[in-house]
CSV table of C-alpha atoms in Angstrom, one decimal:
chain,number,residue,atom,x,y,z
A,19,PRO,CA,81.0,0.1,-178.9
A,20,ASN,CA,78.0,-1.0,-180.8
A,21,TYR,CA,75.8,2.6,-180.3
A,22,GLU,CA,73.0,1.3,-181.9
A,23,THR,CA,72.9,-1.6,-179.5
A,24,GLU,CA,74.1,0.7,-176.7
A,25,ARG,CA,70.7,3.4,-177.4
A,26,ARG,CA,68.5,1.0,-177.9
A,27,GLN,CA,69.5,-0.5,-174.3
A,28,ILE,CA,69.2,3.1,-172.9
A,29,ILE,CA,65.5,3.6,-174.7
A,30,TYR,CA,64.7,0.3,-172.8
A,31,SER,CA,66.1,1.3,-169.6
A,32,ILE,CA,64.3,4.6,-169.2
A,33,VAL,CA,60.9,3.2,-170.5
A,34,VAL,CA,61.4,0.5,-167.1
A,35,ALA,CA,62.5,3.2,-164.9
A,36,VAL,CA,59.5,5.5,-165.5
A,37,ILE,CA,56.7,2.2,-165.7
A,38,LEU,CA,58.3,1.4,-162.4
A,39,PHE,CA,58.1,4.8,-160.4
A,40,ILE,CA,55.4,6.5,-162.0
A,41,PHE,CA,53.1,3.2,-162.0
A,42,VAL,CA,54.2,0.4,-160.4
A,43,LEU,CA,55.5,1.9,-156.7
A,44,PRO,CA,53.0,4.5,-156.0
A,45,PHE,CA,50.0,1.2,-156.4
A,46,PHE,CA,52.3,-0.3,-153.7
A,47,LEU,CA,52.8,2.6,-151.2
A,48,ALA,CA,49.6,4.2,-152.0
A,49,THR,CA,47.0,3.0,-148.6
A,50,ARG,CA,43.1,2.6,-148.5
A,51,LYS,CA,41.4,5.3,-146.7
A,52,VAL,CA,37.9,4.6,-145.4
A,53,SER,CA,35.0,7.0,-144.4
A,54,SER,CA,31.6,7.3,-143.2
A,55,SER,CA,29.3,10.2,-143.6
A,56,ASN,CA,25.4,10.1,-142.1
A,57,ASP,CA,22.5,9.7,-143.8
A,58,SER,CA,21.2,13.4,-144.5
A,59,ASP,CA,17.7,11.7,-145.4
A,60,ASP,CA,17.4,9.4,-142.2
A,61,SER,CA,14.2,10.0,-140.2
A,62,VAL,CA,15.9,11.2,-137.2
A,63,SER,CA,17.3,15.3,-137.0
A,64,GLU,CA,19.4,16.8,-134.7
A,65,SER,CA,17.9,19.7,-132.5
A,66,ASN,CA,20.1,22.8,-130.9
A,67,ASP,CA,20.5,21.2,-127.5
A,68,GLY,CA,22.5,18.2,-129.3
A,69,GLU,CA,20.0,15.6,-128.8
A,70,ARG,CA,18.5,13.6,-131.4
A,71,GLN,CA,14.9,13.5,-131.8
A,72,PRO,CA,12.3,11.9,-134.7
A,73,ALA,CA,11.6,14.2,-137.3
A,74,ILE,CA,8.1,14.9,-138.4
A,75,SER,CA,7.6,13.6,-142.2
A,76,SER,CA,6.0,16.4,-144.2
A,77,SER,CA,3.9,13.4,-145.6
A,78,VAL,CA,1.9,12.9,-142.6
A,79,PRO,CA,-1.6,14.8,-143.0
A,80,ARG,CA,-2.7,17.1,-140.0
A,81,PRO,CA,-5.8,15.8,-137.7
A,82,GLN,CA,-8.6,17.4,-139.0
A,83,GLN,CA,-10.4,20.2,-136.4
A,84,PRO,CA,-13.9,18.5,-135.3
A,85,SER,CA,-16.9,21.1,-136.5
A,86,SER,CA,-19.0,22.3,-134.7
A,87,GLN,CA,-22.3,20.7,-136.5
A,88,PRO,CA,-21.4,17.4,-137.7
A,89,THR,CA,-22.1,16.1,-140.9
A,90,PRO,CA,-22.3,12.9,-142.8
A,91,SER,CA,-19.6,13.4,-144.8
A,92,ASN,CA,-17.7,14.7,-141.9
A,93,THR,CA,-18.1,11.7,-140.5
A,94,LYS,CA,-17.2,9.2,-143.2
A,95,GLN,CA,-14.2,11.4,-144.2
A,96,ARG,CA,-13.0,11.1,-139.8
A,97,ARG,CA,-13.0,7.6,-139.9
A,98,SER,CA,-11.2,7.0,-143.4
A,99,ASN,CA,-8.2,9.4,-141.2
A,100,ASN,CA,-8.4,7.6,-138.2
A,101,LYS,CA,-7.7,4.4,-140.0
A,102,LYS,CA,-4.7,6.1,-141.9
A,103,GLN,CA,-3.4,6.9,-138.5
A,104,ARG,CA,-3.7,3.4,-137.3
A,105,ASN,CA,-1.9,1.9,-140.9
A,106,GLY,CA,0.9,4.7,-140.7
A,107,LYS,CA,1.6,3.4,-137.1
A,108,LYS,CA,2.1,0.2,-137.8
A,109,ASP,CA,4.2,1.1,-140.7
A,110,LYS,CA,6.3,2.5,-138.3
A,111,GLU,CA,6.2,0.2,-135.9
A,112,GLN,CA,7.2,-2.5,-138.5
A,113,GLN,CA,10.0,-0.2,-139.9
A,114,GLN,CA,11.9,0.2,-136.4
A,115,GLN,CA,11.7,-4.1,-136.2
A,116,LEU,CA,13.7,-4.4,-139.3
A,117,PRO,CA,17.5,-4.6,-138.9
A,118,LEU,CA,19.8,-1.7,-140.1
A,119,PRO,CA,21.4,-2.4,-143.3
A,120,ASN,CA,25.3,-2.5,-142.7
A,121,ASN,CA,25.6,-0.2,-139.9
A,122,GLU,CA,23.7,0.1,-136.6
A,123,ASN,CA,23.9,3.9,-136.3
A,124,ASN,CA,22.5,4.0,-140.4
A,125,GLU,CA,25.8,5.6,-141.8
A,126,GLU,CA,27.3,4.8,-145.3
A,127,THR,CA,31.0,3.7,-145.7
A,128,THR,CA,33.2,4.7,-148.5
A,129,THR,CA,36.7,4.0,-149.5
A,130,GLY,CA,39.8,5.6,-151.3
A,131,ILE,CA,43.2,5.8,-152.1
A,132,GLU,CA,45.6,8.0,-150.4
A,133,PHE,CA,49.2,9.2,-151.2
A,134,ILE,CA,51.2,10.9,-149.1
A,135,ALA,CA,52.4,14.2,-150.9
A,136,THR,CA,56.7,13.2,-149.3
A,137,THR,CA,56.4,9.9,-150.9
A,138,SER,CA,55.4,11.3,-154.4
A,139,TYR,CA,58.1,13.7,-154.2
A,140,ILE,CA,60.9,11.1,-153.1
A,141,LEU,CA,59.8,8.7,-155.7
A,142,THR,CA,60.1,12.0,-158.2
A,143,LEU,CA,63.9,12.6,-157.1
A,144,LEU,CA,64.8,9.0,-157.5
A,145,CYS,CA,63.4,8.4,-160.8
A,146,THR,CA,65.4,11.5,-162.1
A,147,LEU,CA,68.3,10.7,-160.3
A,148,LEU,CA,68.1,6.8,-161.8
A,149,LEU,CA,67.1,8.4,-165.4
A,150,PHE,CA,70.7,10.5,-164.8
A,151,CYS,CA,72.9,7.6,-164.0
A,152,ILE,CA,71.2,5.2,-167.0
A,153,VAL,CA,72.4,8.1,-168.8
A,154,PHE,CA,75.4,8.9,-168.1
A,155,PHE,CA,76.9,5.9,-167.3
A,156,SER,CA,76.6,4.5,-170.6
A,157,ASN,CA,79.4,3.9,-172.9
A,158,ASN,CA,77.6,6.4,-175.1
A,159,ASN,CA,78.8,9.0,-172.5
A,160,LEU,CA,81.9,7.6,-170.8
A,161,PHE,CA,83.6,6.1,-173.7
A,162,PRO,CA,83.9,9.1,-175.7
A,163,ALA,CA,84.9,11.0,-173.5
A,164,ARG,CA,87.7,9.1,-171.8
A,165,THR,CA,89.1,7.1,-174.8
A,166,ILE,CA,92.6,8.0,-177.0
A,167,LEU,CA,92.0,6.7,-180.1
A,168,ILE,CA,95.9,5.2,-182.1
A,169,ALA,CA,94.9,4.7,-185.9
A,170,PRO,CA,96.8,5.2,-189.0
A,171,LEU,CA,95.5,7.9,-191.2
A,172,PHE,CA,98.9,8.4,-193.8
A,173,THR,CA,101.1,6.8,-195.4
A,174,LYS,CA,105.1,8.2,-194.9
A,175,GLU,CA,105.0,9.3,-198.0
A,176,GLU,CA,101.6,11.3,-198.0
A,177,CYS,CA,103.3,12.3,-194.1
A,178,ALA,CA,106.4,13.9,-196.1
A,179,ARG,CA,104.3,15.6,-198.9
A,180,ILE,CA,102.3,17.4,-196.0
A,181,ILE,CA,105.8,18.4,-194.7
A,182,THR,CA,106.6,19.9,-198.1
A,183,MET,CA,103.4,21.8,-198.6
A,184,ALA,CA,104.0,23.2,-195.1
A,185,HIS,CA,107.6,24.6,-196.4
A,186,ASP,CA,106.3,25.8,-199.5
A,187,ALA,CA,103.6,28.1,-197.7
A,188,ALA,CA,106.1,29.2,-195.1
A,189,ALA,CA,108.4,30.5,-198.2
A,190,ARG,CA,105.6,32.4,-199.7
A,191,ASN,CA,104.5,33.4,-196.5
A,192,THR,CA,108.3,35.0,-196.2
A,193,LYS,CA,108.3,36.3,-199.2
A,194,GLU,CA,105.3,38.4,-198.6
A,195,VAL,CA,106.2,39.2,-195.6
A,196,GLN,CA,109.2,41.0,-196.6
A,197,LYS,CA,107.7,42.9,-199.5
A,198,GLU,CA,105.0,44.1,-196.8
A,199,LYS,CA,108.0,45.2,-194.3
A,200,GLU,CA,109.8,47.1,-197.6
A,201,MET,CA,106.6,48.6,-198.2
A,202,LEU,CA,105.8,49.7,-194.6
A,203,LEU,CA,109.8,51.2,-194.6
A,204,LEU,CA,110.0,52.9,-198.3
A,205,LYS,CA,107.0,54.7,-197.8
A,206,GLN,CA,107.4,58.6,-198.6
A,207,ASN,CA,105.7,59.5,-195.2
A,208,PRO,CA,107.3,60.9,-192.0
A,209,GLU,CA,105.5,58.2,-189.6
A,210,PHE,CA,106.8,55.4,-191.0
A,211,MET,CA,110.5,55.4,-190.3
A,212,ASP,CA,112.9,52.8,-189.2
A,213,LEU,CA,111.8,50.2,-187.1
A,214,GLU,CA,115.2,51.0,-184.7
A,215,VAL,CA,114.0,54.7,-184.6
A,216,LEU,CA,110.5,53.6,-183.6
A,217,GLU,CA,111.4,51.7,-180.7
A,218,LYS,CA,114.2,54.2,-179.5
A,219,GLN,CA,110.7,56.4,-179.5
A,220,ASP,CA,108.8,54.0,-177.7
A,221,GLY,CA,111.5,53.5,-175.2
A,222,ASN,CA,111.4,57.0,-174.4
A,223,ARG,CA,108.0,57.6,-173.9
A,224,ILE,CA,108.1,55.1,-171.4
A,225,ASP,CA,110.9,56.3,-169.7
A,226,ASP,CA,109.0,59.2,-169.8
A,227,ALA,CA,106.0,58.4,-168.6
A,228,THR,CA,107.6,56.0,-165.5
A,229,THR,CA,109.6,59.9,-164.6
A,230,VAL,CA,106.3,61.4,-164.2
A,231,THR,CA,104.5,59.0,-162.4
A,232,GLY,CA,106.8,58.6,-159.7
A,233,GLY,CA,109.6,56.5,-161.1
A,234,GLY,CA,108.6,53.4,-159.7
A,235,GLY,CA,106.0,51.3,-157.4
A,236,ASP,CA,102.4,49.9,-158.7
A,237,THR,CA,101.7,53.8,-160.0
A,238,GLY,CA,105.2,54.1,-162.5
A,239,ALA,CA,103.8,50.2,-163.7
A,240,ALA,CA,100.5,51.7,-164.4
A,241,GLY,CA,102.2,54.1,-166.4
A,242,ALA,CA,104.7,52.3,-168.4
A,243,SER,CA,101.5,49.9,-168.8
A,244,ALA,CA,99.3,52.8,-170.7
A,245,SER,CA,102.3,53.7,-172.7
A,246,HIS,CA,102.4,50.5,-174.1
A,247,ASN,CA,98.9,50.4,-175.1
A,248,THR,CA,99.2,53.8,-176.9
A,249,LEU,CA,102.3,52.8,-179.0
A,250,ASN,CA,102.4,53.4,-182.3
A,251,PRO,CA,100.5,50.7,-184.4
A,252,LEU,CA,103.2,50.9,-187.2
A,253,SER,CA,105.6,49.5,-184.3
A,254,ILE,CA,103.2,46.7,-183.5
A,255,LYS,CA,103.1,45.8,-187.0
A,256,LEU,CA,106.8,46.1,-187.9
A,257,THR,CA,107.2,44.1,-184.6
A,258,LYS,CA,104.8,40.8,-185.9
A,259,LEU,CA,106.8,41.0,-189.2
A,260,GLU,CA,110.1,40.5,-187.6
A,261,SER,CA,108.6,37.7,-185.5
A,262,MET,CA,107.3,36.0,-188.8
A,263,LEU,CA,110.8,36.6,-189.9
A,264,GLU,CA,112.6,35.0,-187.2
A,265,GLU,CA,113.6,31.4,-187.6
A,266,PRO,CA,111.6,29.1,-188.5
A,267,SER,CA,110.9,31.7,-191.1
A,268,GLY,CA,107.3,32.4,-192.8
A,269,TRP,CA,106.0,30.3,-189.4
A,270,LYS,CA,103.3,31.8,-187.5
A,271,LYS,CA,104.2,32.2,-183.8
A,272,ASP,CA,101.2,34.1,-182.3
A,273,ARG,CA,98.1,32.2,-184.0
A,274,HIS,CA,96.6,31.0,-180.4
A,275,ASN,CA,96.4,33.8,-178.1
A,276,HIS,CA,96.5,31.6,-175.1
A,277,TYR,CA,98.6,28.4,-176.3
A,278,PRO,CA,100.8,29.9,-179.0
A,279,THR,CA,102.2,27.6,-181.1
A,280,THR,CA,104.6,27.6,-184.0
A,281,ASP,CA,102.4,26.7,-187.4
A,282,LEU,CA,100.5,27.1,-190.5
A,283,ASN,CA,97.2,27.3,-191.1
A,284,LEU,CA,95.8,25.0,-194.2
A,285,VAL,CA,93.1,27.8,-195.0
A,286,THR,CA,95.0,31.3,-194.0
A,287,ASP,CA,98.2,30.4,-195.2
A,288,PRO,CA,99.4,30.1,-198.4
A,289,PHE,CA,98.8,26.6,-199.3
A,290,THR,CA,97.9,26.2,-203.0
A,291,HIS,CA,94.2,24.9,-203.7
A,292,GLU,CA,95.7,21.5,-205.0
A,293,ASP,CA,97.0,21.3,-201.6
A,294,ARG,CA,94.2,21.8,-199.8
A,295,VAL,CA,91.7,19.4,-202.2
A,296,TRP,CA,94.6,16.8,-201.9
A,297,LEU,CA,94.3,16.9,-197.7
A,298,ALA,CA,90.6,17.3,-197.3
A,299,ARG,CA,89.4,14.3,-199.8
A,300,LYS,CA,92.2,12.1,-197.5
A,301,LEU,CA,90.6,13.2,-194.6
A,302,ASN,CA,86.9,12.7,-195.6
A,303,ALA,CA,87.8,9.5,-196.7
A,304,ARG,CA,89.8,8.0,-193.6
A,305,LEU,CA,89.0,10.6,-190.5
A,306,THR,CA,85.5,10.9,-190.9
A,307,PRO,CA,84.6,7.0,-190.7
A,308,MET,CA,86.9,6.8,-188.1
A,309,VAL,CA,85.0,9.4,-186.1
A,310,GLU,CA,81.5,8.2,-187.0
A,311,ARG,CA,82.4,4.8,-185.9
A,312,THR,CA,84.4,6.1,-182.6
A,313,PHE,CA,82.6,8.4,-181.3
A,314,GLY,CA,79.1,7.3,-182.9
A,315,ILE,CA,78.6,11.1,-184.5
A,316,PHE,CA,76.8,11.1,-187.7
A,317,ARG,CA,79.3,12.4,-190.3
A,318,GLY,CA,77.6,14.6,-191.7
A,319,ALA,CA,77.4,16.8,-188.5
A,320,ILE,CA,81.2,16.7,-188.7
A,321,ARG,CA,83.3,20.2,-189.2
A,322,ALA,CA,87.0,21.1,-189.3
A,323,ASN,CA,86.9,24.5,-188.0
A,324,ASP,CA,90.7,24.7,-187.6
A,325,ILE,CA,93.7,22.3,-189.2
A,326,PHE,CA,97.2,23.4,-189.5
A,327,VAL,CA,100.8,22.0,-189.1
A,328,VAL,CA,102.8,22.4,-186.1
A,329,ARG,CA,106.4,22.0,-185.9
A,330,TYR,CA,108.2,21.7,-182.3
A,331,ASP,CA,112.3,22.5,-182.5
A,332,ALA,CA,114.9,21.1,-179.9
A,333,THR,CA,117.3,24.7,-180.6
A,334,LYS,CA,115.4,27.0,-182.1
A,335,GLY,CA,111.9,28.1,-181.8
A,336,GLN,CA,109.4,26.3,-179.7
A,337,PRO,CA,110.0,22.9,-178.3
A,338,ASN,CA,107.2,21.9,-176.3
A,339,LEU,CA,103.2,23.0,-175.3
A,340,ARG,CA,102.4,23.6,-171.8
A,341,LYS,CA,98.7,21.7,-170.6
A,342,HIS,CA,95.8,22.3,-172.5
A,343,THR,CA,92.5,21.9,-173.7
A,344,ASP,CA,91.3,22.5,-176.9
A,345,SER,CA,88.6,24.7,-177.9
A,346,SER,CA,86.1,22.4,-180.2
A,347,HIS,CA,84.2,18.9,-179.6
A,348,LEU,CA,87.1,16.8,-180.9
A,349,SER,CA,90.9,16.9,-181.6
A,350,PHE,CA,93.4,14.8,-183.3
A,351,ASN,CA,96.7,15.3,-184.5
A,352,VAL,CA,98.9,13.1,-187.2
A,353,LEU,CA,103.1,12.6,-186.6
A,354,LEU,CA,104.4,13.5,-189.7
A,355,ASN,CA,108.2,12.5,-189.4
A,356,ASP,CA,110.5,10.6,-187.9
A,357,GLY,CA,114.5,11.3,-186.9
A,358,PHE,CA,114.3,13.5,-183.4
A,359,GLU,CA,114.2,12.8,-180.0
A,360,GLY,CA,111.3,13.4,-177.3
A,361,GLY,CA,108.1,14.8,-178.2
A,362,GLY,CA,104.7,12.9,-177.7
A,363,THR,CA,101.1,13.8,-175.9
A,364,ARG,CA,100.7,13.7,-172.7
A,365,PHE,CA,97.2,13.0,-171.2
A,366,HIS,CA,96.0,13.9,-168.1
A,367,SER,CA,93.5,12.3,-166.2
A,368,ARG,CA,91.6,15.0,-163.6
A,369,ARG,CA,90.1,12.6,-161.2
A,370,ASP,CA,93.2,10.7,-160.0
A,371,LYS,CA,96.1,13.1,-161.7
A,372,SER,CA,97.7,10.4,-163.4
A,373,TYR,CA,99.0,10.7,-166.7
A,374,VAL,CA,99.7,8.8,-170.4
A,375,ASP,CA,102.0,9.2,-172.6
A,376,HIS,CA,101.3,8.2,-176.2
A,377,HIS,CA,104.5,8.3,-179.0
A,378,PRO,CA,102.7,7.6,-182.0
A,379,ASN,CA,104.2,6.0,-185.1
A,380,VAL,CA,104.6,7.9,-188.8
A,381,GLY,CA,101.4,8.6,-189.9
A,382,GLU,CA,99.4,7.6,-187.0
A,383,ALA,CA,96.7,9.9,-185.5
A,384,LEU,CA,95.8,10.5,-181.5
A,385,LEU,CA,91.8,11.0,-182.3
A,386,SER,CA,90.3,12.4,-178.3
A,387,HIS,CA,88.0,14.3,-176.9
A,388,ALA,CA,88.9,18.0,-176.9
A,389,GLN,CA,88.3,18.4,-173.3
A,390,ILE,CA,90.6,15.8,-172.1
A,391,LEU,CA,93.6,17.8,-170.3
A,392,HIS,CA,97.2,17.3,-172.5
A,393,GLU,CA,100.1,18.2,-173.2
A,394,GLY,CA,103.2,18.6,-175.9
A,395,LEU,CA,106.2,17.0,-174.5
A,396,ALA,CA,109.4,18.7,-175.3
A,397,THR,CA,111.3,18.0,-178.4
A,398,THR,CA,115.4,17.2,-177.5
A,399,ASN,CA,117.0,16.9,-180.7
A,400,GLY,CA,115.8,17.7,-184.1
A,401,THR,CA,112.3,18.8,-185.3
A,402,ARG,CA,108.6,17.5,-185.4
A,403,TYR,CA,106.2,18.0,-187.5
A,404,ILE,CA,102.1,17.1,-186.7
A,405,LEU,CA,99.3,17.8,-188.3
A,406,VAL,CA,97.0,19.1,-185.6
A,407,GLY,CA,93.0,19.3,-186.5
A,408,PHE,CA,89.6,21.0,-184.2
A,409,ASP,CA,86.4,19.4,-185.2
A,410,SER,CA,83.2,20.8,-183.9
A,411,ILE,CA,79.9,18.5,-184.1
A,412,ASP,CA,76.9,21.0,-185.3
A,413,LYS,CA,73.6,20.4,-184.6
A,414,LYS,CA,73.0,22.7,-188.1
A,415,ASP,CA,74.9,23.8,-190.5
A,416,PRO,CA,76.4,26.9,-189.5
A,417,LEU,CA,76.8,28.2,-193.2
A,418,THR,CA,73.6,26.9,-194.5
A,419,GLY,CA,71.6,26.5,-191.7
A,420,GLU,CA,70.3,23.1,-192.6
A,421,LYS,CA,70.1,20.2,-190.0
A,422,THR,CA,72.9,17.7,-189.9
A,423,ASN,CA,70.7,14.6,-188.5
A,424,LEU,CA,72.8,14.6,-185.6
A,425,SER,CA,71.3,12.6,-183.0
A,426,ILE,CA,70.1,13.1,-179.7
A,427,PHE,CA,72.4,10.6,-177.9
A,428,SER,CA,75.1,12.6,-179.7
A,429,SER,CA,73.6,16.0,-178.7
A,430,TRP,CA,71.4,17.1,-175.3
A,431,LEU,CA,72.0,13.3,-174.0
A,432,ASN,CA,76.0,13.2,-174.8
A,433,PHE,CA,77.5,15.3,-171.6
A,434,PRO,CA,81.0,15.7,-173.2
A,435,TRP,CA,79.1,17.7,-176.1
A,436,MET,CA,77.1,19.3,-173.9
A,437,GLN,CA,80.1,20.4,-171.7
A,438,VAL,CA,81.6,22.2,-175.0
A,439,ARG,CA,78.0,24.1,-175.8
A,440,PHE,CA,77.9,25.3,-172.0
A,441,LYS,CA,81.0,26.1,-172.6
A,442,GLU,CA,81.0,28.3,-175.8
A,443,GLY,CA,77.6,29.7,-174.6
A,444,PHE,CA,79.9,31.1,-171.4
A,445,GLU,CA,82.8,32.5,-173.7
A,446,ASP,CA,79.8,34.3,-175.9
A,447,SER,CA,78.2,36.0,-173.2
A,448,ALA,CA,81.3,37.3,-171.8
A,449,LYS,CA,82.1,38.4,-175.3
A,450,GLU,CA,78.9,40.4,-175.4
A,451,ARG,CA,79.3,41.8,-171.9
A,452,ARG,CA,82.9,43.5,-172.7
A,453,SER,CA,81.5,44.5,-175.9
A,454,ARG,CA,78.9,46.3,-174.3
A,455,ILE,CA,81.2,47.6,-171.6
A,456,ILE,CA,83.7,48.7,-174.5
A,457,ASN,CA,80.9,50.5,-176.5
A,458,THR,CA,79.0,52.4,-173.1
A,459,ALA,CA,82.6,53.1,-172.0
A,460,GLY,CA,83.7,54.7,-175.7
A,461,GLY,CA,80.5,56.4,-176.4
A,462,GLY,CA,81.3,58.7,-172.8
A,463,GLY,CA,83.6,60.7,-174.7
A,464,GLY,CA,86.5,62.6,-172.8
A,465,ASP,CA,90.0,60.9,-172.7
A,466,GLY,CA,88.2,57.4,-172.2
A,467,GLY,CA,86.4,57.5,-175.2
A,468,ASP,CA,89.8,58.1,-177.2
A,469,TYR,CA,91.6,55.9,-175.8
A,470,LEU,CA,89.4,53.1,-176.4
């Protein structure tokens, strides 16, 4: 999709939804409220027994008491007071004859807007749900999360060079492992003995533990497990070296704990500097623009955290890989050869339990979101080589700490990106809890501390 246009439409839809639910709908759903109140300054007051009586105005002058000896000045003042009282009575009579304004009970009316709280809660909930649907059901989310891209990445000659690079690195690994094994076995130290002697001793130790604990049942298994955890470190080291020397010699077979593959890592295994630079330039020039265009991710935010060559052998080694997801945001694999039978990648749908198989041509890459459930189908004849890469999408460069200009539509408004971030957060917190438990138990002393 055109991510620029798609994200602009998301912004427009969000603005329209907010205006609709915050301003328009509340205006039409609000009700007018009419209230009335008595005039407190009216000339009518209420007595204690509930009857309304005329209130006495404080502006009316009190009648003068006649003096015992009338004087001309008192007579004049009495006449003027009587005149004022007559005029006041006429004014009251005229006021009583005038019609009352707006209300016969001389009450003032006020109008207001009333909005029910329940309606407000419902509108807020509907607005939130609509915003979620606008973001989630857009191509900005659905397309990256459910799309598998097949595109050419390398030529056949370049694929053949990558296989040659892997075989050369495996040969170097074999030489280094053989030297390391010889150094361990030839040391003039009683602890460094032949591997068969060490294995025999470890087996006797397990048998003794089983005999002591009762010779069977859960207790015997627990004793064997405890003895296995206390094996000689040299024996464990030599076992790993022997695994490296097994066919295919020089290839790592236990690098991924839960889903091990027979592979060689481009960084940790002895590839030459020239080979690494050559492959990095090819991937930066071809794969990075592909990821940017397909998933709408700024290329400066894309980081390869694991790149390795995997081999699947029909008769020796590993023929297939069971269902799994990858520990990254994006993953890709490139077929490097032909001349084999079987193989391919199967992608599973979690919703309807369906699947789709892909058998790319040599040099073609399968690019998808890393959380799509997939598996490597069995190679039935020959050897199949693929180049696999895990890509992370970072808001900040993990080495420099600088921002990568990753758009919010590719991060916090992108649910596949959030899914990986939350998963990584849960895993980190679980590791931290386990580390605290081990440190606490180890610091307690005694047998438990020595064992840990």
